[in-house]
Coordinates of C-alpha atoms in Angstrom, one line a residue:
Q5 CA 0.0 0.0 0.0
V6 CA 1.2 3.5 -0.8
Q7 CA 2.3 5.6 2.1
L8 CA 2.7 9.4 1.7
V9 CA 4.3 11.5 4.4
E10 CA 4.2 15.3 4.0
S11 CA 6.5 17.7 5.9
G12 CA 7.8 21.2 6.0
G13 CA 4.8 23.3 6.5
G14 CA 4.6 26.1 9.0
L15 CA 3.9 29.8 9.5
A16 CA 4.9 32.4 7.0
Q17 CA 4.3 36.1 6.6
P18 CA 2.6 37.4 3.5
G19 CA 5.2 37.6 0.7
G20 CA 7.3 35.0 2.4
S21 CA 8.4 31.5 1.3
L22 CA 8.0 27.9 2.5
R23 CA 9.0 24.5 1.0
V24 CA 6.9 21.4 1.6
S25 CA 8.1 17.9 0.8
C26 CA 6.5 14.5 0.4
A27 CA 8.2 11.1 0.9
A28 CA 6.5 8.2 -0.7
S29 CA 6.9 4.5 0.0
G30 CA 5.1 1.3 -1.1
T31 CA 5.4 2.2 -4.8
R32 CA 7.8 3.9 -7.2
I33 CA 6.4 7.4 -7.9
S34 CA 8.5 7.5 -11.0
L35 CA 5.7 5.6 -12.7
Y36 CA 3.1 8.3 -12.0
I37 CA 2.2 11.9 -12.5
M38 CA 2.5 13.3 -9.0
G39 CA 1.2 16.5 -7.5
W40 CA 0.0 18.7 -4.7
Y41 CA -3.4 19.3 -3.4
R42 CA -4.6 21.7 -0.7
Q43 CA -7.6 22.0 1.5
A44 CA -8.5 25.2 3.2
P45 CA -10.9 25.3 6.2
G46 CA -14.5 24.7 5.1
Q47 CA -13.5 24.1 1.5
Q48 CA -13.0 21.1 -0.8
R49 CA -9.6 19.7 -1.5
E50 CA -8.2 21.3 -4.7
A51 CA -5.4 20.2 -7.0
I52 CA -2.8 22.9 -7.5
A53 CA 0.3 21.4 -9.1
A54 CA 1.3 18.4 -11.1
I55 CA 4.5 17.1 -12.4
T56 CA 5.2 14.3 -15.0
P57 CA 7.8 11.6 -14.4
A58 CA 10.0 13.6 -16.9
G59 CA 9.6 16.8 -14.9
T60 CA 7.0 18.8 -17.0
A61 CA 4.8 20.8 -14.6
N62 CA 1.3 22.2 -14.7
Y63 CA -0.1 24.7 -12.2
A64 CA -3.5 26.0 -11.1
S65 CA -4.0 29.7 -12.0
S66 CA -4.1 30.6 -8.2
V67 CA -0.5 29.5 -7.7
K68 CA 1.1 29.8 -11.2
G69 CA 4.2 32.0 -11.1
R70 CA 4.6 31.7 -7.3
F71 CA 4.8 27.9 -6.7
T72 CA 7.3 25.4 -8.2
I73 CA 6.9 21.7 -8.1
S74 CA 9.8 19.4 -8.4
R75 CA 10.5 15.7 -7.9
D76 CA 13.4 13.3 -7.1
N77 CA 12.5 9.9 -8.5
A78 CA 15.5 8.3 -7.0
K79 CA 14.5 9.4 -3.6
N80 CA 10.8 8.9 -4.2
M81 CA 10.0 12.4 -3.2
V82 CA 8.0 15.4 -4.5
N83 CA 8.6 19.0 -3.4
L84 CA 6.7 22.2 -3.6
Q85 CA 8.6 25.6 -3.3
M86 CA 6.1 28.3 -2.4
N87 CA 7.1 31.9 -2.8
N88 CA 5.2 35.2 -2.5
L89 CA 2.7 33.5 -0.1
K90 CA -0.7 35.0 0.4
P91 CA -3.1 34.5 3.3
E92 CA -5.4 32.6 0.9
D93 CA -2.7 30.0 0.6
T94 CA -3.4 28.9 4.2
A95 CA -4.5 25.3 4.0
I96 CA -3.4 21.8 4.7
Y97 CA -1.2 20.6 1.8
Y98 CA -1.2 17.0 0.6
C99 CA 0.8 15.2 -2.1
N100 CA -0.6 12.3 -4.2
R101 CA -0.9 10.9 -7.6
I102 CA -2.7 13.5 -9.8
D103 CA -4.3 14.2 -13.2
Y104 CA -1.9 16.4 -15.2
G105 CA -4.8 18.7 -16.1
L106 CA -5.6 18.9 -12.4
G107 CA -8.9 17.3 -12.9
P108 CA -10.7 15.0 -10.4
G109 CA -9.7 11.4 -9.6
R110 CA -6.4 9.7 -10.4
H111 CA -5.2 9.9 -6.8
F112 CA -4.2 6.8 -4.8
D113 CA -6.8 5.6 -2.3
S114 CA -4.6 6.5 0.7
W115 CA -3.7 10.0 1.8
G116 CA -1.0 11.2 4.1
Q117 CA -1.7 13.4 7.1
G118 CA -0.8 16.5 5.2
T119 CA 1.2 19.5 6.4
Q120 CA -0.3 22.8 7.6
V121 CA 0.7 26.0 5.9
T122 CA -0.4 29.2 7.5
V123 CA 0.2 32.6 6.0
S124 CA -0.5 35.4 8.4
S125 CA 1.1 38.6 9.6

C-alpha cells in the first residue's frame, strides 16, 4: 500500500516562502504523474500542481508563477517551493498521484496526514 508523508509546513508572513516535501513508500512514484493538493478550512480539496515523471509541470492559476513543483524519482520524493505567499494560501497541503490537467480522480486511495501551511502577519 502506498504511504505518503508530507512535511515542511509552518507559519509564514505574506510575501514569504515555504517549502513542503513528500516522501512516498510502497510504490515507485517514477511511474506516475504526482502533484500537490490543498484543503482550506471549510473548502473542498483542490489540485494545485502536477509534475510528470520527466519533470513537466502544470499549475492552477491561483499558484502559477509563485509555486514550483519538483521531484526526485531516485529518492521517491516530491517537493513544492512556495514563494510570495498570500493569506489565501493557508491550507493543509497533501501530495498524491494526480491528473496532469488537475482534474478529479487519479489519486491513490490512501492519503498522508498533510502539512499545515499558515500565511499570516
